[in-house]
Amino acid sequence: MLSGIPQGLVLGQSLCLAYISDLPGSFRSRVCLFAVNTIVYLTLKSHASAQSLQEDLQNLELWENEWTMEFNSDKCEVLGIHRKKKPVIFPYTLHNTTHRITENAKYIGVTISSDLNWSSHINTITNKAKTV
């Protein structure tokens, strides 16, 4: 953002959500907004649907330019949730940065794995509890 809200402000998350509330209506993919976290996702059935998701990422860049806001592409990851032996793989990019594919991603404190197994999340939580 060219201007912003001081981090830790009580109303900060609500003001951020109000500012980006029109974002989900700009895409064919689904968009999930929670506080300052955003997920763009789509069920992939073919290479064409993967291309559609990439087009939505390009639309995200247009939205950023319109609203003078920029998502941090360094924090972006690709998590494919599937049970297929040969899932659809596509090089998704934002700001000319290809996102890394990960087997586990953390979202609002929950570790989500590509096979939807809870082991990674449970291990993270128990290791964190051991250090306290």
GROMACS .gro file of N, CA, C and O in nm:
model
  528
    1MET      N    1   0.084  -0.118   0.000
    1MET     CA    2   0.000   0.000   0.000
    1MET      C    3   0.088   0.124   0.000
    1MET      O    4   0.191   0.125   0.065
    2LEU      N    5   0.045   0.226  -0.066
    2LEU     CA    6   0.117   0.352  -0.064
    2LEU      C    7   0.094   0.424   0.068
    2LEU      O    8   0.177   0.500   0.114
    3SER      N    9  -0.021   0.403   0.126
    3SER     CA   10  -0.050   0.452   0.260
    3SER      C   11  -0.113   0.334   0.333
    3SER      O   12  -0.151   0.236   0.271
    4GLY      N   13  -0.121   0.342   0.462
    4GLY     CA   14  -0.173   0.225   0.530
    4GLY      C   15  -0.223   0.254   0.669
    4GLY      O   16  -0.235   0.368   0.712
    5ILE      N   17  -0.250   0.146   0.738
    5ILE     CA   18  -0.301   0.149   0.873
    5ILE      C   19  -0.189   0.096   0.962
    5ILE      O   20  -0.131  -0.008   0.931
    6PRO      N   21  -0.158   0.164   1.072
    6PRO     CA   22  -0.052   0.114   1.159
    6PRO      C   23  -0.083  -0.029   1.206
    6PRO      O   24  -0.197  -0.061   1.241
    7GLN      N   25   0.020  -0.114   1.203
    7GLN     CA   26   0.002  -0.252   1.245
    7GLN      C   27  -0.032  -0.257   1.394
    7GLN      O   28   0.024  -0.182   1.474
    8GLY      N   29  -0.123  -0.344   1.431
    8GLY     CA   30  -0.163  -0.359   1.570
    8GLY      C   31  -0.280  -0.272   1.610
    8GLY      O   32  -0.330  -0.280   1.722
    9LEU      N   33  -0.326  -0.187   1.521
    9LEU     CA   34  -0.440  -0.101   1.549
    9LEU      C   35  -0.563  -0.188   1.569
    9LEU      O   36  -0.585  -0.284   1.496
   10VAL      N   37  -0.644  -0.158   1.669
   10VAL     CA   38  -0.760  -0.239   1.702
   10VAL      C   39  -0.853  -0.254   1.582
   10VAL      O   40  -0.902  -0.363   1.553
   11LEU      N   41  -0.875  -0.149   1.508
   11LEU     CA   42  -0.964  -0.153   1.393
   11LEU      C   43  -0.891  -0.192   1.264
   11LEU      O   44  -0.954  -0.197   1.158
   12GLY      N   45  -0.762  -0.219   1.270
   12GLY     CA   46  -0.681  -0.243   1.151
   12GLY      C   47  -0.735  -0.351   1.060
   12GLY      O   48  -0.748  -0.332   0.938
   13GLN      N   49  -0.768  -0.466   1.116
   13GLN     CA   50  -0.817  -0.577   1.034
   13GLN      C   51  -0.952  -0.545   0.972
   13GLN      O   52  -0.976  -0.576   0.855
   14SER      N   53  -1.040  -0.481   1.047
   14SER     CA   54  -1.172  -0.445   0.994
   14SER      C   55  -1.159  -0.342   0.882
   14SER      O   56  -1.228  -0.351   0.780
   15LEU      N   57  -1.071  -0.244   0.900
   15LEU     CA   58  -1.051  -0.143   0.797
   15LEU      C   59  -0.991  -0.205   0.671
   15LEU      O   60  -1.029  -0.170   0.560
   16CYS      N   61  -0.897  -0.300   0.689
   16CYS     CA   62  -0.837  -0.369   0.574
   16CYS      C   63  -0.943  -0.447   0.498
   16CYS      O   64  -0.951  -0.441   0.376
   17LEU      N   65  -1.028  -0.521   0.569
   17LEU     CA   66  -1.135  -0.598   0.504
   17LEU      C   67  -1.233  -0.507   0.431
   17LEU      O   68  -1.279  -0.540   0.322
   18ALA      N   69  -1.264  -0.392   0.489
   18ALA     CA   70  -1.354  -0.298   0.422
   18ALA      C   71  -1.290  -0.246   0.294
   18ALA      O   72  -1.357  -0.231   0.192
   19TYR      N   73  -1.159  -0.223   0.297
   19TYR     CA   74  -1.088  -0.169   0.182
   19TYR      C   75  -1.084  -0.270   0.066
   19TYR      O   76  -1.095  -0.231  -0.050
   20ILE      N   77  -1.071  -0.398   0.098
   20ILE     CA   78  -1.059  -0.499  -0.007
   20ILE      C   79  -1.187  -0.579  -0.028
   20ILE      O   80  -1.186  -0.682  -0.095
   21SER      N   81  -1.298  -0.532   0.025
   21SER     CA   82  -1.423  -0.609   0.020
   21SER      C   83  -1.473  -0.637  -0.122
   21SER      O   84  -1.546  -0.732  -0.144
   22ASP      N   85  -1.437  -0.554  -0.219
   22ASP     CA   86  -1.482  -0.577  -0.357
   22ASP      C   87  -1.395  -0.679  -0.431
   22ASP      O   88  -1.429  -0.720  -0.541
   23LEU      N   89  -1.287  -0.722  -0.370
   23LEU     CA   90  -1.192  -0.813  -0.436
   23LEU      C   91  -1.256  -0.943  -0.485
   23LEU      O   92  -1.238  -0.981  -0.600
   24PRO      N   93  -1.334  -1.015  -0.405
   24PRO     CA   94  -1.389  -1.143  -0.452
   24PRO      C   95  -1.476  -1.132  -0.577
   24PRO      O   96  -1.482  -1.225  -0.657
   25GLY      N   97  -1.541  -1.021  -0.599
   25GLY     CA   98  -1.628  -1.005  -0.715
   25GLY      C   99  -1.552  -0.988  -0.846
   25GLY      O  100  -1.612  -0.988  -0.953
   26SER      N  101  -1.421  -0.977  -0.841
   26SER     CA  102  -1.340  -0.952  -0.960
   26SER      C  103  -1.288  -1.079  -1.027
   26SER      O  104  -1.217  -1.070  -1.125
   27PHE      N  105  -1.322  -1.197  -0.973
   27PHE     CA  106  -1.260  -1.322  -1.019
   27PHE      C  107  -1.359  -1.432  -1.050
   27PHE      O  108  -1.469  -1.435  -0.995
   28ARG      N  109  -1.318  -1.524  -1.135
   28ARG     CA  110  -1.393  -1.647  -1.158
   28ARG      C  111  -1.360  -1.748  -1.049
   28ARG      O  112  -1.442  -1.831  -1.012
   29SER      N  113  -1.237  -1.742  -0.997
   29SER     CA  114  -1.195  -1.830  -0.889
   29SER      C  115  -1.262  -1.785  -0.759
   29SER      O  116  -1.316  -1.675  -0.750
   30ARG      N  117  -1.254  -1.871  -0.661
   30ARG     CA  118  -1.307  -1.835  -0.530
   30ARG      C  119  -1.200  -1.759  -0.453
   30ARG      O  120  -1.082  -1.788  -0.465
   31VAL      N  121  -1.244  -1.666  -0.371
   31VAL     CA  122  -1.153  -1.586  -0.290
   31VAL      C  123  -1.200  -1.592  -0.146
   31VAL      O  124  -1.318  -1.575  -0.118
   32CYS      N  125  -1.107  -1.619  -0.057
   32CYS     CA  126  -1.137  -1.625   0.086
   32CYS      C  127  -1.056  -1.515   0.154
   32CYS      O  128  -0.934  -1.511   0.142
   33LEU      N  129  -1.124  -1.425   0.224
   33LEU     CA  130  -1.059  -1.316   0.295
   33LEU      C  131  -1.076  -1.338   0.444
   33LEU      O  132  -1.186  -1.363   0.492
   34PHE      N  133  -0.967  -1.329   0.517
   34PHE     CA  134  -0.973  -1.334   0.663
   34PHE      C  135  -0.866  -1.240   0.716
   34PHE      O  136  -0.747  -1.264   0.693
   35ALA      N  137  -0.908  -1.137   0.785
   35ALA     CA  138  -0.817  -1.035   0.836
   35ALA      C  139  -0.729  -0.986   0.722
   35ALA      O  140  -0.781  -0.933   0.624
   36VAL      N  141  -0.599  -1.004   0.729
   36VAL     CA  142  -0.510  -0.957   0.623
   36VAL      C  143  -0.462  -1.072   0.535
   36VAL      O  144  -0.369  -1.057   0.457
   37ASN      N  145  -0.526  -1.187   0.545
   37ASN     CA  146  -0.489  -1.304   0.464
   37ASN      C  147  -0.590  -1.324   0.351
   37ASN      O  148  -0.710  -1.311   0.371
   38THR      N  149  -0.539  -1.359   0.235
   38THR     CA  150  -0.623  -1.381   0.117
   38THR      C  151  -0.585  -1.512   0.051
   38THR      O  152  -0.467  -1.540   0.034
   39ILE      N  153  -0.686  -1.592   0.015
   39ILE     CA  154  -0.663  -1.715  -0.060
   39ILE      C  155  -0.745  -1.706  -0.188
   39ILE      O  156  -0.863  -1.670  -0.185
   40VAL      N  157  -0.682  -1.739  -0.300
   40VAL     CA  158  -0.752  -1.751  -0.429
   40VAL      C  159  -0.741  -1.898  -0.467
   40VAL      O  160  -0.631  -1.953  -0.472
   41TYR      N  161  -0.856  -1.964  -0.490
   41TYR     CA  162  -0.851  -2.107  -0.519
   41TYR      C  163  -0.956  -2.146  -0.620
   41TYR      O  164  -1.055  -2.075  -0.642
   42LEU      N  165  -0.933  -2.261  -0.682
   42LEU     CA  166  -1.022  -2.311  -0.786
   42LEU      C  167  -1.005  -2.461  -0.797
   42LEU      O  168  -0.894  -2.512  -0.782
   43THR      N  169  -1.113  -2.532  -0.823
   43THR     CA  170  -1.105  -2.675  -0.850
   43THR      C  171  -1.052  -2.692  -0.992
   43THR      O  172  -1.111  -2.642  -1.087
   44LEU      N  173  -0.940  -2.761  -1.004
   44LEU     CA  174  -0.876  -2.780  -1.134
   44LEU      C  175  -0.915  -2.915  -1.192
   44LEU      O  176  -0.895  -3.017  -1.129
   45LYS      N  177  -0.969  -2.910  -1.313
   45LYS     CA  178  -1.005  -3.034  -1.383
   45LYS      C  179  -0.920  -3.055  -1.506
   45LYS      O  180  -0.915  -3.164  -1.560
   46SER      N  181  -0.853  -2.948  -1.549
   46SER     CA  182  -0.773  -2.956  -1.671
   46SER      C  183  -0.671  -2.842  -1.672
   46SER      O  184  -0.673  -2.755  -1.585
   47HIS      N  185  -0.589  -2.844  -1.775
   47HIS     CA  186  -0.492  -2.735  -1.793
   47HIS      C  187  -0.565  -2.602  -1.816
   47HIS      O  188  -0.518  -2.497  -1.775
   48ALA      N  189  -0.681  -2.608  -1.879
   48ALA     CA  190  -0.759  -2.486  -1.906
   48ALA      C  191  -0.807  -2.421  -1.777
   48ALA      O  192  -0.805  -2.297  -1.765
   49SER      N  193  -0.847  -2.499  -1.678
   49SER     CA  194  -0.890  -2.440  -1.551
   49SER      C  195  -0.770  -2.385  -1.474
   49SER      O  196  -0.782  -2.285  -1.403
   50ALA      N  197  -0.652  -2.446  -1.490
   50ALA     CA  198  -0.530  -2.392  -1.430
   50ALA      C  199  -0.497  -2.256  -1.494
   50ALA      O  200  -0.458  -2.162  -1.425
   51GLN      N  201  -0.516  -2.246  -1.624
   51GLN     CA  202  -0.493  -2.120  -1.695
   51GLN      C  203  -0.593  -2.014  -1.647
   51GLN      O  204  -0.557  -1.897  -1.633
   52SER      N  205  -0.715  -2.055  -1.618
   52SER     CA  206  -0.816  -1.963  -1.566
   52SER      C  207  -0.773  -1.905  -1.431
   52SER      O  208  -0.791  -1.786  -1.405
   53LEU      N  209  -0.715  -1.990  -1.346
   53LEU     CA  210  -0.665  -1.943  -1.217
   53LEU      C  211  -0.551  -1.843  -1.237
   53LEU      O  212  -0.545  -1.741  -1.170
   54GLN      N  213  -0.463  -1.871  -1.331
   54GLN     CA  214  -0.354  -1.778  -1.361
   54GLN      C  215  -0.408  -1.644  -1.413
   54GLN      O  216  -0.358  -1.538  -1.375
   55GLU      N  217  -0.512  -1.648  -1.493
   55GLU     CA  218  -0.574  -1.524  -1.541
   55GLU      C  219  -0.631  -1.443  -1.425
   55GLU      O  220  -0.624  -1.320  -1.424
   56ASP      N  221  -0.686  -1.513  -1.325
   56ASP     CA  222  -0.735  -1.442  -1.207
   56ASP      C  223  -0.620  -1.378  -1.129
   56ASP      O  224  -0.637  -1.271  -1.071
   57LEU      N  225  -0.504  -1.442  -1.127
   57LEU     CA  226  -0.389  -1.380  -1.063
   57LEU      C  227  -0.346  -1.254  -1.140
   57LEU      O  228  -0.306  -1.154  -1.080
   58GLN      N  229  -0.359  -1.257  -1.271
   58GLN     CA  230  -0.330  -1.138  -1.351
   58GLN      C  231  -0.435  -1.028  -1.322
   58GLN      O  232  -0.401  -0.910  -1.314
   59ASN      N  233  -0.560  -1.070  -1.304
   59ASN     CA  234  -0.665  -0.974  -1.267
   59ASN      C  235  -0.637  -0.915  -1.129
   59ASN      O  236  -0.670  -0.799  -1.102
   60LEU      N  237  -0.576  -0.995  -1.041
   60LEU     CA  238  -0.539  -0.946  -0.908
   60LEU      C  239  -0.438  -0.832  -0.921
   60LEU      O  240  -0.447  -0.731  -0.851
   61GLU      N  241  -0.344  -0.846  -1.013
   61GLU     CA  242  -0.246  -0.739  -1.037
   61GLU      C  243  -0.316  -0.612  -1.086
   61GLU      O  244  -0.280  -0.501  -1.045
   62LEU      N  245  -0.416  -0.626  -1.173
   62LEU     CA  246  -0.492  -0.509  -1.220
   62LEU      C  247  -0.568  -0.444  -1.105
   62LEU      O  248  -0.573  -0.321  -1.094
   63TRP      N  249  -0.627  -0.527  -1.019
   63TRP     CA  250  -0.698  -0.477  -0.902
   63TRP      C  251  -0.601  -0.400  -0.812
   63TRP      O  252  -0.634  -0.292  -0.761
   64GLU      N  253  -0.483  -0.454  -0.791
   64GLU     CA  254  -0.381  -0.387  -0.708
   64GLU      C  255  -0.349  -0.249  -0.763
   64GLU      O  256  -0.339  -0.152  -0.687
   65ASN      N  257  -0.329  -0.242  -0.893
   65ASN     CA  258  -0.297  -0.112  -0.954
   65ASN      C  259  -0.410  -0.012  -0.936
   65ASN      O  260  -0.386   0.106  -0.910
   66GLU      N  261  -0.533  -0.059  -0.951
   66GLU     CA  262  -0.649   0.030  -0.937
   66GLU      C  263  -0.661   0.085  -0.796
   66GLU      O  264  -0.695   0.201  -0.775
   67TRP      N  265  -0.633   0.002  -0.696
   67TRP     CA  266  -0.652   0.039  -0.556
   67TRP      C  267  -0.521   0.075  -0.485
   67TRP      O  268  -0.520   0.090  -0.363
   68THR      N  269  -0.412   0.090  -0.558
   68THR     CA  270  -0.280   0.124  -0.505
   68THR      C  271  -0.243   0.037  -0.384
   68THR      O  272  -0.205   0.086  -0.279
   69MET      N  273  -0.256  -0.092  -0.404
   69MET     CA  274  -0.223  -0.189  -0.301
   69MET      C  275  -0.145  -0.301  -0.367
   69MET      O  276  -0.168  -0.332  -0.483
   70GLU      N  277  -0.052  -0.361  -0.295
   70GLU     CA  278   0.024  -0.470  -0.354
   70GLU      C  279   0.032  -0.586  -0.257
   70GLU      O  280   0.067  -0.570  -0.140
   71PHE      N  281  -0.003  -0.705  -0.306
   71PHE     CA  282   0.012  -0.827  -0.228
   71PHE      C  283   0.159  -0.868  -0.229
   71PHE      O  284   0.228  -0.849  -0.329
   72ASN      N  285   0.204  -0.924  -0.120
   72ASN     CA  286   0.344  -0.965  -0.109
   72ASN      C  287   0.361  -1.101  -0.175
   72ASN      O  288   0.329  -1.204  -0.119
   73SER      N  289   0.416  -1.100  -0.297
   73SER     CA  290   0.430  -1.226  -0.371
   73SER      C  291   0.533  -1.320  -0.307
   73SER      O  292   0.531  -1.440  -0.332
   74ASP      N  293   0.621  -1.267  -0.221
   74ASP     CA  294   0.717  -1.353  -0.151
   74ASP      C  295   0.647  -1.446  -0.051
   74ASP      O  296   0.699  -1.551  -0.016
   75LYS      N  297   0.530  -1.406  -0.006
   75LYS     CA  298   0.455  -1.487   0.090
   75LYS      C  299   0.354  -1.580   0.023
   75LYS      O  300   0.285  -1.655   0.089
   76CYS      N  301   0.345  -1.575  -0.110
   76CYS     CA  302   0.248  -1.657  -0.184
   76CYS      C  303   0.303  -1.798  -0.206
   76CYS      O  304   0.422  -1.814  -0.236
   77GLU      N  305   0.217  -1.896  -0.194
   77GLU     CA  306   0.252  -2.036  -0.216
   77GLU      C  307   0.141  -2.104  -0.295
   77GLU      O  308   0.027  -2.059  -0.294
   78VAL      N  309   0.174  -2.215  -0.357
   78VAL     CA  310   0.076  -2.297  -0.428
   78VAL      C  311   0.064  -2.428  -0.350
   78VAL      O  312   0.161  -2.499  -0.330
   79LEU      N  313  -0.058  -2.458  -0.307
   79LEU     CA  314  -0.086  -2.582  -0.237
   79LEU      C  315  -0.192  -2.656  -0.317
   79LEU      O  316  -0.306  -2.609  -0.325
   80GLY      N  317  -0.154  -2.766  -0.377
   80GLY     CA  318  -0.249  -2.848  -0.451
   80GLY      C  319  -0.305  -2.955  -0.360
   80GLY      O  320  -0.230  -3.036  -0.306
   81ILE      N  321  -0.435  -2.954  -0.341
   81ILE     CA  322  -0.500  -3.055  -0.257
   81ILE      C  323  -0.560  -3.158  -0.351
   81ILE      O  324  -0.650  -3.127  -0.428
   82HIS      N  325  -0.506  -3.280  -0.344
   82HIS     CA  326  -0.546  -3.382  -0.441
   82HIS      C  327  -0.512  -3.522  -0.391
   82HIS      O  328  -0.437  -3.538  -0.296
   83ARG      N  329  -0.568  -3.619  -0.458
   83ARG     CA  330  -0.534  -3.760  -0.434
   83ARG      C  331  -0.491  -3.827  -0.563
   83ARG      O  332  -0.478  -3.948  -0.569
   84LYS      N  333  -0.472  -3.748  -0.666
   84LYS     CA  334  -0.436  -3.801  -0.797
   84LYS      C  335  -0.288  -3.834  -0.802
   84LYS      O  336  -0.206  -3.769  -0.738
   85LYS      N  337  -0.255  -3.935  -0.883
   85LYS     CA  338  -0.113  -3.968  -0.903
   85LYS      C  339  -0.047  -3.865  -0.993
   85LYS      O  340   0.072  -3.838  -0.980
   86LYS      N  341  -0.124  -3.808  -1.086
   86LYS     CA  342  -0.072  -3.705  -1.177
   86LYS      C  343  -0.163  -3.582  -1.171
   86LYS      O  344  -0.248  -3.562  -1.257
   87PRO      N  345  -0.144  -3.498  -1.068
   87PRO     CA  346  -0.228  -3.378  -1.058
   87PRO      C  347  -0.191  -3.275  -1.164
   87PRO      O  348  -0.084  -3.282  -1.225
   88VAL      N  349  -0.280  -3.179  -1.184
   88VAL     CA  350  -0.253  -3.069  -1.277
   88VAL      C  351  -0.147  -2.979  -1.213
   88VAL      O  352  -0.167  -2.926  -1.104
   89ILE      N  353  -0.033  -2.965  -1.278
   89ILE     CA  354   0.075  -2.879  -1.229
   89ILE      C  355   0.084  -2.760  -1.325
   89ILE      O  356   0.084  -2.777  -1.446
   90PHE      N  357   0.094  -2.639  -1.267
   90PHE     CA  358   0.098  -2.519  -1.348
   90PHE      C  359   0.188  -2.417  -1.279
   90PHE      O  360   0.182  -2.403  -1.157
   91PRO      N  361   0.270  -2.344  -1.353
   91PRO     CA  362   0.358  -2.243  -1.291
   91PRO      C  363   0.285  -2.110  -1.268
   91PRO      O  364   0.288  -2.023  -1.353
   92TYR      N  365   0.221  -2.096  -1.154
   92TYR     CA  366   0.146  -1.974  -1.123
   92TYR      C  367   0.241  -1.860  -1.090
   92TYR      O  368   0.337  -1.878  -1.016
   93THR      N  369   0.211  -1.742  -1.143
   93THR     CA  370   0.297  -1.626  -1.119
   93THR      C  371   0.215  -1.505  -1.075
   93THR      O  372   0.099  -1.490  -1.113
   94LEU      N  373   0.278  -1.423  -0.995
   94LEU     CA  374   0.223  -1.294  -0.954
   94LEU      C  375   0.343  -1.199  -0.948
   94LEU      O  376   0.445  -1.233  -0.886
   95HIS      N  377   0.332  -1.085  -1.013
   95HIS     CA  378   0.444  -0.988  -1.020
   95HIS      C  379   0.569  -1.052  -1.080
   95HIS      O  380   0.680  -1.033  -1.031
   96ASN      N  381   0.550  -1.132  -1.183
   96ASN     CA  382   0.660  -1.200  -1.252
   96ASN      C  383   0.741  -1.292  -1.161
   96ASN      O  384   0.856  -1.323  -1.190
   97THR      N  385   0.681  -1.335  -1.052
   97THR     CA  386   0.745  -1.429  -0.961
   97THR      C  387   0.666  -1.558  -0.964
   97THR      O  388   0.546  -1.558  -0.938
   98THR      N  389   0.734  -1.668  -0.998
   98THR     CA  390   0.667  -1.798  -0.997
   98THR      C  391   0.661  -1.847  -0.853
   98THR      O  392   0.761  -1.848  -0.782
   99HIS      N  393   0.543  -1.886  -0.811
   99HIS     CA  394   0.524  -1.928  -0.673
   99HIS      C  395   0.571  -2.071  -0.652
   99HIS      O  396   0.552  -2.157  -0.738
  100ARG      N  397   0.628  -2.093  -0.537
  100ARG     CA  398   0.677  -2.227  -0.506
  100ARG      C  399   0.560  -2.318  -0.468
  100ARG      O  400   0.462  -2.274  -0.406
  101ILE      N  401   0.572  -2.442  -0.507
  101ILE     CA  402   0.472  -2.544  -0.473
  101ILE      C  403   0.511  -2.602  -0.339
  101ILE      O  404   0.627  -2.635  -0.315
  102THR      N  405   0.416  -2.614  -0.250
  102THR     CA  406   0.443  -2.664  -0.116
  102THR      C  407   0.350  -2.780  -0.084
  102THR      O  408   0.241  -2.793  -0.141
  103GLU      N  409   0.393  -2.866   0.005
  103GLU     CA  410   0.310  -2.978   0.051
  103GLU      C  411   0.226  -2.939   0.173
  103GLU      O  412   0.127  -3.003   0.204
  104ASN      N  413   0.270  -2.835   0.245
  104ASN     CA  414   0.201  -2.787   0.364
  104ASN      C  415   0.200  -2.635   0.363
  104ASN      O  416   0.302  -2.573   0.335
  105ALA      N  417   0.086  -2.577   0.394
  105ALA     CA  418   0.075  -2.432   0.402
  105ALA      C  419   0.002  -2.396   0.531
  105ALA      O  420  -0.090  -2.466   0.574
  106LYS      N  421   0.044  -2.286   0.590
  106LYS     CA  422  -0.019  -2.241   0.713
  106LYS      C  423  -0.116  -2.128   0.680
  106LYS      O  424  -0.082  -2.034   0.608
  107TYR      N  425  -0.238  -2.141   0.728
  107TYR     CA  426  -0.340  -2.038   0.707
  107TYR      C  427  -0.414  -2.017   0.837
  107TYR      O  428  -0.470  -2.113   0.893
  108ILE      N  429  -0.414  -1.896   0.884
  108ILE     CA  430  -0.475  -1.854   1.011
  108ILE      C  431  -0.447  -1.954   1.124
  108ILE      O  432  -0.535  -1.989   1.201
  109GLY      N  433  -0.323  -1.998   1.133
  109GLY     CA  434  -0.280  -2.085   1.243
  109GLY      C  435  -0.299  -2.233   1.221
  109GLY      O  436  -0.264  -2.313   1.307
  110VAL      N  437  -0.354  -2.273   1.109
  110VAL     CA  438  -0.377  -2.414   1.080
  110VAL      C  439  -0.286  -2.458   0.966
  110VAL      O  440  -0.282  -2.392   0.862
  111THR      N  441  -0.212  -2.566   0.986
  111THR     CA  442  -0.128  -2.620   0.881
  111THR      C  443  -0.211  -2.714   0.796
  111THR      O  444  -0.264  -2.814   0.846
  112ILE      N  445  -0.224  -2.681   0.668
  112ILE     CA  446  -0.303  -2.761   0.575
  112ILE      C  447  -0.206  -2.837   0.486
  112ILE      O  448  -0.114  -2.779   0.430
  113SER      N  449  -0.227  -2.968   0.471
  113SER     CA  450  -0.140  -3.048   0.386
  113SER      C  451  -0.210  -3.085   0.257
  113SER      O  452  -0.333  -3.084   0.249
  114SER      N  453  -0.132  -3.117   0.156
  114SER     CA  454  -0.188  -3.146   0.024
  114SER      C  455  -0.277  -3.269   0.023
  114SER      O  456  -0.362  -3.284  -0.064
  115ASP      N  457  -0.260  -3.359   0.120
  115ASP     CA  458  -0.345  -3.478   0.128
  115ASP      C  459  -0.453  -3.466   0.236
  115ASP      O  460  -0.523  -3.561   0.267
  116LEU      N  461  -0.464  -3.345   0.294
  116LEU     CA  462  -0.561  -3.315   0.400
  116LEU      C  463  -0.543  -3.403   0.524
  116LEU      O  464  -0.637  -3.428   0.598
  117ASN      N  465  -0.422  -3.446   0.548
  117ASN     CA  466  -0.389  -3.522   0.668
  117ASN      C  467  -0.353  -3.421   0.777
  117ASN      O  468  -0.286  -3.322   0.752
  118TRP      N  469  -0.395  -3.449   0.900
  118TRP     CA  470  -0.374  -3.355   1.010
  118TRP      C  471  -0.238  -3.371   1.078
  118TRP      O  472  -0.204  -3.296   1.170
  119SER      N  473  -0.156  -3.467   1.037
  119SER     CA  474  -0.029  -3.495   1.104
  119SER      C  475   0.062  -3.373   1.112
  119SER      O  476   0.120  -3.346   1.218
  120SER      N  477   0.077  -3.299   1.004
  120SER     CA  478   0.165  -3.181   1.004
  120SER      C  479   0.116  -3.077   1.103
  120SER      O  480   0.196  -3.018   1.177
  121HIS      N  481  -0.013  -3.054   1.106
  121HIS     CA  482  -0.069  -2.955   1.199
  121HIS      C  483  -0.048  -3.000   1.343
  121HIS      O  484  -0.004  -2.922   1.428
  122ILE      N  485  -0.077  -3.125   1.371
  122ILE     CA  486  -0.063  -3.178   1.507
  122ILE      C  487   0.083  -3.172   1.551
  122ILE      O  488   0.114  -3.132   1.664
  123ASN      N  489   0.177  -3.209   1.463
  123ASN     CA  490   0.319  -3.203   1.497
  123ASN      C  491   0.363  -3.060   1.526
  123ASN      O  492   0.439  -3.036   1.620
  124THR      N  493   0.316  -2.966   1.446
  124THR     CA  494   0.351  -2.825   1.468
  124THR      C  495   0.301  -2.778   1.604
  124THR      O  496   0.375  -2.714   1.679
  125ILE      N  497   0.178  -2.810   1.636
  125ILE     CA  498   0.118  -2.766   1.763
  125ILE      C  499   0.187  -2.833   1.882
  125ILE      O  500   0.219  -2.766   1.981
  126THR      N  501   0.213  -2.963   1.873
  126THR     CA  502   0.277  -3.031   1.987
  126THR      C  503   0.421  -2.985   2.006
  126THR      O  504   0.466  -2.968   2.119
  127ASN      N  505   0.493  -2.960   1.897
  127ASN     CA  506   0.630  -2.907   1.910
  127ASN      C  507   0.630  -2.767   1.971
  127ASN      O  508   0.717  -2.735   2.051
  128LYS      N  509   0.532  -2.689   1.934
  128LYS     CA  510   0.520  -2.553   1.991
  128LYS      C  511   0.488  -2.561   2.141
  128LYS      O  512   0.541  -2.485   2.220
  129ALA      N  513   0.403  -2.656   2.179
  129ALA     CA  514   0.366  -2.673   2.319
  129ALA      C  515   0.484  -2.720   2.403
  129ALA      O  516   0.497  -2.684   2.520
  130LYS      N  517   0.572  -2.800   2.344
  130LYS     CA  518   0.690  -2.850   2.417
  130LYS      C  519   0.788  -2.739   2.450
  130LYS      O  520   0.863  -2.751   2.548
  131THR      N  521   0.791  -2.633   2.372
  131THR     CA  522   0.887  -2.525   2.396
  131THR      C  523   0.839  -2.425   2.500
  131THR      O  524   0.916  -2.343   2.546
  132VAL      N  525   0.712  -2.430   2.535
  132VAL     CA  526   0.657  -2.333   2.631
  132VAL      C  527   0.689  -2.375   2.772
  132VAL      O  528   0.702  -2.479   2.813
   0.00000   0.00000   0.00000
